[in-house]
mmCIF file of C-alpha atoms (C1' of nucleotides) in Angstrom:
data_model
loop_
_atom_site.group_PDB
_atom_site.id
_atom_site.type_symbol
_atom_site.label_atom_id
_atom_site.label_comp_id
_atom_site.label_asym_id
_atom_site.label_seq_id
_atom_site.Cartn_x
_atom_site.Cartn_y
_atom_site.Cartn_z
ATOM 1 C CA UNK A 132 17.726 33.796 -11.509
ATOM 2 C CA UNK A 133 15.500 31.333 -13.112
ATOM 3 C CA UNK A 134 18.208 28.808 -12.562
ATOM 4 C CA UNK A 135 16.128 26.281 -10.852
ATOM 5 C CA UNK A 136 18.014 22.948 -11.187
ATOM 6 C CA UNK A 137 15.413 20.071 -11.476
ATOM 7 C CA UNK A 138 16.623 17.223 -9.427
ATOM 8 C CA UNK A 139 13.797 14.849 -10.491
ATOM 9 C CA UNK A 140 11.366 14.564 -13.129
ATOM 10 C CA UNK A 141 7.695 15.818 -12.650
ATOM 11 C CA UNK A 142 6.415 12.246 -12.816
ATOM 12 C CA UNK A 143 8.912 11.113 -10.085
ATOM 13 C CA UNK A 144 7.655 13.950 -7.897
ATOM 14 C CA UNK A 145 4.273 13.155 -8.568
ATOM 15 C CA UNK A 146 4.580 9.402 -7.625
ATOM 16 C CA UNK A 147 6.539 10.441 -4.505
ATOM 17 C CA UNK A 148 3.650 12.863 -3.536
ATOM 18 C CA UNK A 149 0.960 10.511 -4.035
ATOM 19 C CA UNK A 150 3.043 7.500 -2.078
ATOM 20 C CA UNK A 151 3.711 10.002 0.761
ATOM 21 C CA UNK A 152 0.013 10.395 1.190
ATOM 22 C CA UNK A 153 -0.318 6.724 1.594
ATOM 23 C CA UNK A 154 2.775 6.324 3.677
ATOM 24 C CA UNK A 155 0.995 6.078 7.118
ATOM 25 C CA UNK A 156 -1.501 3.449 7.938
ATOM 26 C CA UNK A 157 -3.873 5.785 9.490
ATOM 27 C CA UNK A 158 -4.231 7.567 6.113
ATOM 28 C CA UNK A 159 -4.774 4.273 4.164
ATOM 29 C CA UNK A 160 -7.432 3.506 6.949
ATOM 30 C CA UNK A 161 -9.139 7.029 6.296
ATOM 31 C CA UNK A 162 -9.220 6.295 2.607
ATOM 32 C CA UNK A 163 -10.729 2.755 3.267
ATOM 33 C CA UNK A 164 -13.569 4.421 5.073
ATOM 34 C CA UNK A 165 -13.958 7.001 2.409
ATOM 35 C CA UNK A 166 -13.982 4.111 -0.079
ATOM 36 C CA UNK A 167 -16.555 1.892 1.771
ATOM 37 C CA UNK A 168 -18.905 4.546 2.707
ATOM 38 C CA UNK A 169 -18.322 6.772 -0.395
ATOM 39 C CA UNK A 170 -18.584 9.868 2.049
ATOM 40 C CA UNK A 171 -17.718 10.296 5.582
ATOM 41 C CA UNK A 172 -17.969 13.000 8.235
ATOM 42 C CA UNK A 173 -15.020 13.902 10.423
ATOM 43 C CA UNK A 174 -16.872 12.865 13.399
ATOM 44 C CA UNK A 175 -17.771 9.466 12.050
ATOM 45 C CA UNK A 176 -14.082 8.708 11.023
ATOM 46 C CA UNK A 177 -12.676 10.012 14.584
ATOM 47 C CA UNK A 178 -15.146 7.560 16.259
ATOM 48 C CA UNK A 179 -13.339 4.693 14.214
ATOM 49 C CA UNK A 180 -9.794 5.506 14.395
ATOM 50 C CA UNK A 181 -7.506 5.512 17.163
ATOM 51 C CA UNK A 182 -6.254 9.034 17.035
ATOM 52 C CA UNK A 183 -7.182 12.275 18.538
ATOM 53 C CA UNK A 184 -9.416 14.564 16.894
ATOM 54 C CA UNK A 185 -6.684 17.271 16.079
ATOM 55 C CA UNK A 186 -4.577 14.544 14.558
ATOM 56 C CA UNK A 187 -7.226 13.413 12.309
ATOM 57 C CA UNK A 188 -7.443 16.718 10.890
ATOM 58 C CA UNK A 189 -3.754 16.881 10.219
ATOM 59 C CA UNK A 190 -3.892 13.741 8.389
ATOM 60 C CA UNK A 191 -7.031 14.722 6.460
ATOM 61 C CA UNK A 192 -5.013 17.935 5.390
ATOM 62 C CA UNK A 193 -2.133 15.717 4.106
ATOM 63 C CA UNK A 194 -4.588 13.797 1.865
ATOM 64 C CA UNK A 195 -6.224 16.959 0.922
ATOM 65 C CA UNK A 196 -2.920 18.624 -0.200
ATOM 66 C CA UNK A 197 -2.009 15.330 -1.965
ATOM 67 C CA UNK A 198 -5.380 15.824 -3.755
ATOM 68 C CA UNK A 199 -6.587 12.386 -2.910
ATOM 69 C CA UNK A 200 -9.717 13.778 -0.986
ATOM 70 C CA UNK A 201 -11.754 16.921 -0.817
ATOM 71 C CA UNK A 202 -13.714 18.313 2.029
ATOM 72 C CA UNK A 203 -16.830 20.159 2.040
ATOM 73 C CA UNK A 204 -18.048 22.177 5.135
ATOM 74 C CA UNK A 205 -21.765 21.431 5.871
ATOM 75 C CA UNK A 206 -22.439 22.999 9.180
ATOM 76 C CA UNK A 207 -21.953 21.982 11.720
ATOM 77 C CA UNK A 208 -20.155 19.027 10.002
ATOM 78 C CA UNK A 209 -17.375 18.536 7.632
ATOM 79 C CA UNK A 210 -17.945 16.113 4.865
ATOM 80 C CA UNK A 211 -14.973 14.499 3.184
ATOM 81 C CA UNK A 212 -14.674 12.382 0.111
ATOM 82 C CA UNK A 213 -12.627 10.663 -2.363
ATOM 83 C CA UNK A 214 -11.309 13.142 -5.287
ATOM 84 C CA UNK A 215 -12.253 10.770 -7.891
ATOM 85 C CA UNK A 216 -10.316 12.342 -10.751
ATOM 86 C CA UNK A 217 -7.092 12.540 -8.774
ATOM 87 C CA UNK A 218 -7.826 9.244 -7.074
ATOM 88 C CA UNK A 219 -7.922 7.736 -10.545
ATOM 89 C CA UNK A 220 -4.963 9.488 -11.806
ATOM 90 C CA UNK A 221 -2.869 8.131 -8.887
ATOM 91 C CA UNK A 222 -4.155 4.591 -9.443
ATOM 92 C CA UNK A 223 -3.013 4.949 -13.142
ATOM 93 C CA UNK A 224 0.310 6.401 -12.136
ATOM 94 C CA UNK A 225 1.132 3.614 -9.832
ATOM 95 C CA UNK A 226 -0.103 0.934 -11.993
ATOM 96 C CA UNK A 227 1.897 2.241 -14.939
ATOM 97 C CA UNK A 228 4.929 2.640 -12.768
ATOM 98 C CA UNK A 229 4.832 -1.023 -11.461
ATOM 99 C CA UNK A 230 3.839 -2.576 -14.882
ATOM 100 C CA UNK A 231 6.471 -0.770 -16.632
ATOM 101 C CA UNK A 232 9.412 -1.779 -14.318
ATOM 102 C CA UNK A 233 8.273 -5.253 -14.533
ATOM 103 C CA UNK A 234 7.900 -5.393 -18.136
ATOM 104 C CA UNK A 235 11.456 -4.101 -18.608
ATOM 105 C CA UNK A 236 12.848 -6.468 -15.997
ATOM 106 C CA UNK A 237 10.859 -9.339 -17.412
ATOM 107 C CA UNK A 238 11.796 -8.772 -21.059
ATOM 108 C CA UNK A 239 12.451 -11.536 -22.933
ATOM 109 C CA UNK A 240 15.274 -10.304 -25.154
ATOM 110 C CA UNK A 241 18.404 -8.171 -24.825
ATOM 111 C CA UNK A 242 17.925 -7.200 -21.198
ATOM 112 C CA UNK A 243 20.274 -8.311 -18.640
ATOM 113 C CA UNK A 244 18.222 -9.966 -15.820
ATOM 114 C CA UNK A 245 19.155 -10.198 -12.215
ATOM 115 C CA UNK A 246 20.336 -13.336 -10.670
ATOM 116 C CA UNK B 92 1.504 -9.422 28.110
ATOM 117 C CA UNK B 93 0.365 -10.549 24.579
ATOM 118 C CA UNK B 94 -2.261 -7.758 24.615
ATOM 119 C CA UNK B 95 -0.897 -6.000 21.544
ATOM 120 C CA UNK B 96 -3.734 -3.870 20.293
ATOM 121 C CA UNK B 97 -3.802 -3.980 16.635
ATOM 122 C CA UNK B 98 -4.542 -0.482 15.402
ATOM 123 C CA UNK B 99 -4.532 -1.148 11.762
ATOM 124 C CA UNK B 100 -5.054 -4.030 9.624
ATOM 125 C CA UNK B 101 -2.104 -6.058 8.072
ATOM 126 C CA UNK B 102 -3.059 -4.782 4.666
ATOM 127 C CA UNK B 103 -3.238 -1.163 5.709
ATOM 128 C CA UNK B 104 0.360 -1.522 7.277
ATOM 129 C CA UNK B 105 1.628 -3.222 4.128
ATOM 130 C CA UNK B 106 0.287 -0.522 2.008
ATOM 131 C CA UNK B 107 1.730 2.184 4.107
ATOM 132 C CA UNK B 108 5.046 0.371 3.914
ATOM 133 C CA UNK B 109 5.323 0.082 0.329
ATOM 134 C CA UNK B 110 3.984 3.535 0.028
ATOM 135 C CA UNK B 111 6.568 4.996 2.365
ATOM 136 C CA UNK B 112 9.321 3.275 0.187
ATOM 137 C CA UNK B 113 8.175 5.447 -2.640
ATOM 138 C CA UNK B 114 7.564 8.529 -0.775
ATOM 139 C CA UNK B 115 10.941 10.180 -1.751
ATOM 140 C CA UNK B 116 11.627 11.156 -5.367
ATOM 141 C CA UNK B 117 15.063 10.026 -5.214
ATOM 142 C CA UNK B 118 13.842 6.447 -4.297
ATOM 143 C CA UNK B 119 11.483 6.639 -7.298
ATOM 144 C CA UNK B 120 14.546 7.614 -9.247
ATOM 145 C CA UNK B 121 16.454 4.658 -8.175
ATOM 146 C CA UNK B 122 13.622 2.265 -8.986
ATOM 147 C CA UNK B 123 13.339 3.950 -12.323
ATOM 148 C CA UNK B 124 17.018 3.218 -13.016
ATOM 149 C CA UNK B 125 16.856 -0.311 -11.749
ATOM 150 C CA UNK B 126 13.868 -0.830 -13.926
ATOM 151 C CA UNK B 127 15.375 0.779 -17.106
ATOM 152 C CA UNK B 128 18.754 -1.227 -16.833
ATOM 153 C CA UNK B 129 17.397 -4.279 -15.118
ATOM 154 C CA UNK B 130 20.382 -4.100 -12.843
ATOM 155 C CA UNK B 131 22.668 -1.239 -11.379
ATOM 156 C CA UNK B 132 25.671 -0.990 -9.388
ATOM 157 C CA UNK B 133 25.773 1.458 -6.573
ATOM 158 C CA UNK B 134 28.461 3.478 -8.112
ATOM 159 C CA UNK B 135 26.383 3.712 -11.583
ATOM 160 C CA UNK B 136 23.656 5.016 -9.467
ATOM 161 C CA UNK B 137 25.616 7.537 -7.497
ATOM 162 C CA UNK B 138 26.769 8.998 -10.838
ATOM 163 C CA UNK B 139 23.308 9.746 -12.064
ATOM 164 C CA UNK B 140 21.653 10.838 -8.713
ATOM 165 C CA UNK B 141 22.106 14.244 -7.145
ATOM 166 C CA UNK B 142 22.888 12.867 -3.678
ATOM 167 C CA UNK B 143 26.095 11.729 -1.718
ATOM 168 C CA UNK B 144 27.171 8.326 -1.615
ATOM 169 C CA UNK B 145 26.332 7.727 1.877
ATOM 170 C CA UNK B 146 22.912 9.079 1.417
ATOM 171 C CA UNK B 147 22.506 6.823 -1.575
ATOM 172 C CA UNK B 148 23.198 3.861 0.713
ATOM 173 C CA UNK B 149 20.506 5.035 3.220
ATOM 174 C CA UNK B 150 17.883 5.159 0.518
ATOM 175 C CA UNK B 151 18.885 1.906 -0.828
ATOM 176 C CA UNK B 152 18.446 0.373 2.533
ATOM 177 C CA UNK B 153 14.861 1.746 2.924
ATOM 178 C CA UNK B 154 14.047 0.365 -0.396
ATOM 179 C CA UNK B 155 15.666 -2.944 0.668
ATOM 180 C CA UNK B 156 13.822 -3.070 3.871
ATOM 181 C CA UNK B 157 10.566 -2.400 2.100
ATOM 182 C CA UNK B 158 11.536 -5.449 0.028
ATOM 183 C CA UNK B 159 11.334 -3.686 -3.299
ATOM 184 C CA UNK B 160 14.923 -4.341 -4.017
ATOM 185 C CA UNK B 161 17.735 -6.817 -3.265
ATOM 186 C CA UNK B 162 21.344 -6.243 -3.139
ATOM 187 C CA UNK B 163 24.156 -8.596 -4.008
ATOM 188 C CA UNK B 164 27.703 -8.001 -3.073
ATOM 189 C CA UNK B 165 30.015 -8.778 -6.109
ATOM 190 C CA UNK B 166 33.264 -7.274 -4.883
ATOM 191 C CA UNK B 167 34.455 -4.680 -5.368
ATOM 192 C CA UNK B 168 30.987 -3.612 -6.296
ATOM 193 C CA UNK B 169 27.488 -4.101 -5.067
ATOM 194 C CA UNK B 170 24.937 -4.880 -7.408
ATOM 195 C CA UNK B 171 21.218 -4.043 -6.739
ATOM 196 C CA UNK B 172 18.156 -5.148 -8.565
ATOM 197 C CA UNK B 173 14.392 -5.093 -8.263
ATOM 198 C CA UNK B 174 12.979 -7.740 -6.182
ATOM 199 C CA UNK B 175 10.526 -9.077 -8.643
ATOM 200 C CA UNK B 176 8.139 -10.947 -6.447
ATOM 201 C CA UNK B 177 7.600 -8.202 -4.056
ATOM 202 C CA UNK B 178 7.505 -5.654 -6.706
ATOM 203 C CA UNK B 179 4.709 -7.403 -8.334
ATOM 204 C CA UNK B 180 3.067 -7.855 -5.092
ATOM 205 C CA UNK B 181 3.245 -4.288 -4.171
ATOM 206 C CA UNK B 182 1.843 -3.387 -7.843
ATOM 207 C CA UNK B 183 -0.971 -5.753 -7.238
ATOM 208 C CA UNK B 184 -1.818 -4.316 -3.826
ATOM 209 C CA UNK B 185 -1.905 -0.664 -5.070
ATOM 210 C CA UNK B 186 -3.807 -1.509 -8.121
ATOM 211 C CA UNK B 187 -6.430 -3.458 -5.990
ATOM 212 C CA UNK B 188 -6.310 -0.468 -3.560
ATOM 213 C CA UNK B 189 -7.124 2.153 -6.096
ATOM 214 C CA UNK B 190 -9.441 -0.038 -8.175
ATOM 215 C CA UNK B 191 -11.393 -1.056 -5.191
ATOM 216 C CA UNK B 192 -12.085 2.482 -3.842
ATOM 217 C CA UNK B 193 -13.304 3.843 -7.274
ATOM 218 C CA UNK B 194 -15.657 0.924 -7.893
ATOM 219 C CA UNK B 195 -17.238 1.547 -4.518
ATOM 220 C CA UNK B 196 -17.374 5.306 -5.173
ATOM 221 C CA UNK B 197 -18.478 4.992 -8.657
ATOM 222 C CA UNK B 198 -21.008 2.134 -8.218
ATOM 223 C CA UNK B 199 -24.253 2.412 -10.135
ATOM 224 C CA UNK B 200 -26.649 1.475 -7.388
ATOM 225 C CA UNK B 201 -27.338 2.004 -3.609
ATOM 226 C CA UNK B 202 -24.130 3.895 -2.800
ATOM 227 C CA UNK B 203 -24.365 7.427 -1.924
ATOM 228 C CA UNK B 204 -21.937 9.621 -3.931
ATOM 229 C CA UNK B 205 -20.283 12.573 -3.062
ATOM 230 C CA UNK B 206 -21.398 15.907 -4.691
ATOM 231 C "C1'" DC C 24 51.841 -6.099 2.347
ATOM 232 C "C1'" DA C 25 50.583 -1.228 0.640
ATOM 233 C "C1'" DA C 26 47.620 1.391 -2.152
ATOM 234 C "C1'" DA C 27 43.554 1.826 -4.437
ATOM 235 C "C1'" DT C 28 38.615 1.059 -5.234
ATOM 236 C "C1'" DT C 29 34.066 0.466 -3.725
ATOM 237 C "C1'" DA C 30 30.522 0.958 -0.501
ATOM 238 C "C1'" DT C 31 28.476 0.903 4.077
ATOM 239 C "C1'" DT C 32 28.419 2.707 8.764
ATOM 240 C "C1'" DC C 33 28.864 6.380 12.164
ATOM 241 C "C1'" DG C 34 28.152 10.809 14.004
ATOM 242 C "C1'" DC C 35 26.237 14.592 13.766
ATOM 243 C "C1'" DA C 36 22.832 18.623 12.158
ATOM 244 C "C1'" DA C 37 18.651 20.262 10.106
ATOM 245 C "C1'" DA C 38 14.019 19.422 8.548
ATOM 246 C "C1'" DT C 39 9.721 17.070 8.742
ATOM 247 C "C1'" DA C 40 6.200 14.027 10.726
ATOM 248 C "C1'" DT C 41 3.321 12.568 14.398
ATOM 249 C "C1'" DA C 42 0.682 13.142 18.335
ATOM 250 C "C1'" DC C 43 -1.951 15.291 21.742
ATOM 251 C "C1'" DG C 44 -4.708 18.913 24.429
ATOM 252 C "C1'" DA C 45 -5.965 23.437 24.726
ATOM 253 C "C1'" DA C 46 -7.629 27.242 22.474
ATOM 254 C "C1'" DC C 47 -10.179 28.906 18.900
ATOM 255 C "C1'" DA C 48 -13.941 29.670 15.217
ATOM 256 C "C1'" DG C 49 -18.250 28.903 12.906
ATOM 257 C "C1'" DT C 50 -23.031 27.114 13.311
ATOM 258 C "C1'" DT C 51 -26.951 25.716 15.338
ATOM 259 C "C1'" DT C 52 -29.873 25.204 19.256
ATOM 260 C "C1'" DT C 53 -32.039 26.761 23.447
ATOM 261 C "C1'" DA D 194 -27.346 36.033 23.486
ATOM 262 C "C1'" DA D 195 -25.609 31.811 25.803
ATOM 263 C "C1'" DA D 196 -24.751 26.995 25.365
ATOM 264 C "C1'" DA D 197 -23.813 23.126 22.653
ATOM 265 C "C1'" DC D 198 -21.706 20.804 18.962
ATOM 266 C "C1'" DT D 199 -18.163 20.170 15.297
ATOM 267 C "C1'" DG D 200 -13.761 20.715 13.483
ATOM 268 C "C1'" DT D 201 -9.542 23.224 12.783
ATOM 269 C "C1'" DT D 202 -5.542 25.726 14.393
ATOM 270 C "C1'" DC D 203 -1.904 26.506 17.789
ATOM 271 C "C1'" DG D 204 1.670 25.368 20.829
ATOM 272 C "C1'" DT D 205 4.684 21.863 22.237
ATOM 273 C "C1'" DA D 206 6.908 17.579 22.804
ATOM 274 C "C1'" DT D 207 8.950 13.625 20.627
ATOM 275 C "C1'" DA D 208 10.496 10.524 16.879
ATOM 276 C "C1'" DT D 209 11.752 10.025 12.394
ATOM 277 C "C1'" DT D 210 13.724 11.375 8.006
ATOM 278 C "C1'" DT D 211 17.126 13.280 5.091
ATOM 279 C "C1'" DG D 212 21.906 14.752 4.073
ATOM 280 C "C1'" DC D 213 26.640 15.146 4.356
ATOM 281 C "C1'" DG D 214 31.486 13.996 5.381
ATOM 282 C "C1'" DA D 215 34.693 11.037 7.966
ATOM 283 C "C1'" DA D 216 35.756 6.825 9.479
ATOM 284 C "C1'" DT D 217 35.525 2.041 8.600
ATOM 285 C "C1'" DA D 218 35.429 -2.594 6.151
ATOM 286 C "C1'" DA D 219 36.202 -5.685 2.545
ATOM 287 C "C1'" DT D 220 38.171 -6.683 -1.628
ATOM 288 C "C1'" DT D 221 41.329 -6.305 -5.422
ATOM 289 C "C1'" DT D 222 45.439 -4.416 -7.600
ATOM 290 C "C1'" DG D 223 50.055 -2.697 -7.609
#
DNA sequence: CAAATTATTCGCAAATATACGAACAGTTTT
DNA sequence: AAAACTGTTCGTATATTTGCGAATAATTTG
């Protein structure tokens, strides 16, 4: 049965996915660290974040699955960095999402505006 | 005891909060509806979305709590619309967040880049 | 005032997320 | 090879999210 009913658009799912990756402050903090240092080892981050090592691994996995970061094992350490292409893509999707809505809502003609 | 230890910055919490509101495709879809029609009644949205009425109310509450939308009871219906100011603010925060990271990571000088 | 309409809240069930320590795996160092 | 170091995975506990139907509330219509 190829009768898979699509409930939402690709785009909506994509936005939700990226947003979900950013939906926990520690993950935002992780991205801040990666952004500020361009690269970071698991251990370095563990020192700066108020969570256990294993918890950090989980959050890193979430970010990796969302495509926002990539990890590289360089024994004995693991180096993480921002996945540039996807990061850029995420930024574009969000900026488009917000811009678009405001344009419509703020449109001069025709459109009914809220009180 | 006013010894509340701040684990994350205001900004990080704020980003996570907005992101959390967008972290479910149905909520993205709701915002799409509100954006395209500038305004929408609960019932109109319920007709277009593949979820129960009560579930819709919950999602609307999440969006309202995040500040992205506002509701106005106009009996017998409830009218929802995008909260322009906060929406704009969210858009700015995100665009800043992504821009900033990429600038740093892509910086020409000094900064160590990932493989 | 009764009935209909609309949307929220409640109560519950199931799934997912978050967090931690312990156990494990892979390298490197001794 | 043993010990040390680094990070992931596992097992578990707890909290939150998601979803629905039933019950409720608030207003309008008959």
